[in-house]
PDB file of C-alpha atoms in Angstrom:
ATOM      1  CA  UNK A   1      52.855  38.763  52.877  1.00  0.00           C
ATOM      2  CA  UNK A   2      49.324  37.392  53.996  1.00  0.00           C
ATOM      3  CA  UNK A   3      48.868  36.358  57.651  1.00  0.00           C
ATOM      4  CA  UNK A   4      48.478  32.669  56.654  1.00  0.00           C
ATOM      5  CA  UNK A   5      52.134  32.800  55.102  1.00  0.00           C
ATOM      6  CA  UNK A   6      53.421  34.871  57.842  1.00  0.00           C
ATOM      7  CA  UNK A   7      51.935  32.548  60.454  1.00  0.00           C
ATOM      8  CA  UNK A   8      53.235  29.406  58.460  1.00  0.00           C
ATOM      9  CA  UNK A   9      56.522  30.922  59.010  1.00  0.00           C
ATOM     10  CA  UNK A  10      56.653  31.693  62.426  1.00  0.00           C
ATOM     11  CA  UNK A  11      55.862  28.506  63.397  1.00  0.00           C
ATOM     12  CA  UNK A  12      58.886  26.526  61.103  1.00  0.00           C
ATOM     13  CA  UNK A  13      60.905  29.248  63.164  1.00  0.00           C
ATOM     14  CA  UNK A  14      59.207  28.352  66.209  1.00  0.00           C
ATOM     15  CA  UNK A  15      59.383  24.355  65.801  1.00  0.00           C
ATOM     16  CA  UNK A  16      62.998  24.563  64.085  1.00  0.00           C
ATOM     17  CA  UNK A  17      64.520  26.469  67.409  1.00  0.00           C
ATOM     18  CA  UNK A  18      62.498  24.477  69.877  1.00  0.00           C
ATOM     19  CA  UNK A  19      64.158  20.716  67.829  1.00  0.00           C
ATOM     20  CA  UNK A  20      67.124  22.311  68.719  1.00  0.00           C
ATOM     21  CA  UNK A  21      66.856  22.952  72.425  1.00  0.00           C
ATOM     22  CA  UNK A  22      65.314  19.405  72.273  1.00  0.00           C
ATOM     23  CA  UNK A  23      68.900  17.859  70.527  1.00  0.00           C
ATOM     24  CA  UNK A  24      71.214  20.428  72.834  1.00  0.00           C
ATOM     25  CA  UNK A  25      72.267  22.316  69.710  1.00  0.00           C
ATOM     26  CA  UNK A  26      70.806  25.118  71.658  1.00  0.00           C
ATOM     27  CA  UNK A  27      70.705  26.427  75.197  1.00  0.00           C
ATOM     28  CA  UNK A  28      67.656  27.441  76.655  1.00  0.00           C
ATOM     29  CA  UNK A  29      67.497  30.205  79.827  1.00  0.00           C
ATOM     30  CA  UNK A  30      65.078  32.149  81.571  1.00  0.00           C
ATOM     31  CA  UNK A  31      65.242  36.086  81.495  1.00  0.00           C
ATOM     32  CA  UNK A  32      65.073  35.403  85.484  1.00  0.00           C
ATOM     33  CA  UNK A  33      68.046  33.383  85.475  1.00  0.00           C
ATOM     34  CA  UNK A  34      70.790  36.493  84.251  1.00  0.00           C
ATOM     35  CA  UNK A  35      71.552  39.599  86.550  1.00  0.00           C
ATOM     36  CA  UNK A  36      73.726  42.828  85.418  1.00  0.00           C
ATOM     37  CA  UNK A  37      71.839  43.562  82.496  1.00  0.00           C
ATOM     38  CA  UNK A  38      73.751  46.421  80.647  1.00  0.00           C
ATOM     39  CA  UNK A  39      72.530  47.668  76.978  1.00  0.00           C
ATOM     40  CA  UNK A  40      75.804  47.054  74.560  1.00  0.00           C
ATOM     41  CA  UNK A  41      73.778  48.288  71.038  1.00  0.00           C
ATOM     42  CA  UNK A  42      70.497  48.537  68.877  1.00  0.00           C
ATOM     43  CA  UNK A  43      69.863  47.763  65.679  1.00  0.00           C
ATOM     44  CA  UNK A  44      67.509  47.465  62.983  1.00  0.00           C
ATOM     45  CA  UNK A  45      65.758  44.206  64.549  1.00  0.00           C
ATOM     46  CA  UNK A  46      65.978  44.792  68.348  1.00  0.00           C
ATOM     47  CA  UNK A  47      68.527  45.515  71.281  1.00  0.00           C
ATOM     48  CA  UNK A  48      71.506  43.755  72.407  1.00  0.00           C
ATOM     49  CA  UNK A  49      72.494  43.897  75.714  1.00  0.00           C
ATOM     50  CA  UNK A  50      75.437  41.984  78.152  1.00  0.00           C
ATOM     51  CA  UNK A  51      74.126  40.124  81.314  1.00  0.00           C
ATOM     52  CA  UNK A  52      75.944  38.075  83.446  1.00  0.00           C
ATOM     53  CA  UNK A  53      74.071  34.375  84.050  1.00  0.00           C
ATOM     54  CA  UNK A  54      73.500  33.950  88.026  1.00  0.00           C
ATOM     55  CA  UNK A  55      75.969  31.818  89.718  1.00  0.00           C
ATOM     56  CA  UNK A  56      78.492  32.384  87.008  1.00  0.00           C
ATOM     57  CA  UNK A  57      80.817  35.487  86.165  1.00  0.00           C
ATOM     58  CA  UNK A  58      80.342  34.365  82.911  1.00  0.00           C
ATOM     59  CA  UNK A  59      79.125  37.198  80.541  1.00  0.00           C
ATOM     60  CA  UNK A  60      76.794  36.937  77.572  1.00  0.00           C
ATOM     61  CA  UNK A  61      75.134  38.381  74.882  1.00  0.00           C
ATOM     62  CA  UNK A  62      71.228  38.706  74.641  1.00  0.00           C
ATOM     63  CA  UNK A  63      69.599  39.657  71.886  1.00  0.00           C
ATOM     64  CA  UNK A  64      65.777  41.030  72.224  1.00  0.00           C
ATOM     65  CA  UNK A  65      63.296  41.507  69.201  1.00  0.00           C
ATOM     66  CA  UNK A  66      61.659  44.384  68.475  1.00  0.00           C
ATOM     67  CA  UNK A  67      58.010  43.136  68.086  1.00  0.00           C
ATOM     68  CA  UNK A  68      58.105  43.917  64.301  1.00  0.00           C
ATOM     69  CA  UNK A  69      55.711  42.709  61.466  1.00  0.00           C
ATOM     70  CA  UNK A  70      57.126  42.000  58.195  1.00  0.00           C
TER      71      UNK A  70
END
């Protein structure tokens, strides 16, 4: 895939999960805002790991990207 296409890409990614933050389809959080970060798994495209937000004893699931280049 060419740069161009890749880039092209990224940002319909980019705009599509920043429309839905915009409509409240999505949540949006800071890494700053979780405590009691605890790795759960890895896989193919990153880590998973269970944090806890602050304020809450909610727990949830955060997914981090490995920086990868296809």
């Amino acid at each position: 895939m060419d740069g161009q296409k890749q880039y092209t890409i990224q940002n319909e990614w980019i705009k599509w999960i920043e429309e839905a933050i915009d409509k409240e389809l999505l949540n949006y959080y800071e890494y700053n805002d979780f405590r009691n970060f605890q790795e759960i798994g890895t896989g193919g495209f990153g880590k998973v790991y269970r944090a806890n937000l602050k304020n809450l004893e909610k727990c949830f699931a955060l997914k981090s990207f490995f920086n990868l280049n296809i």
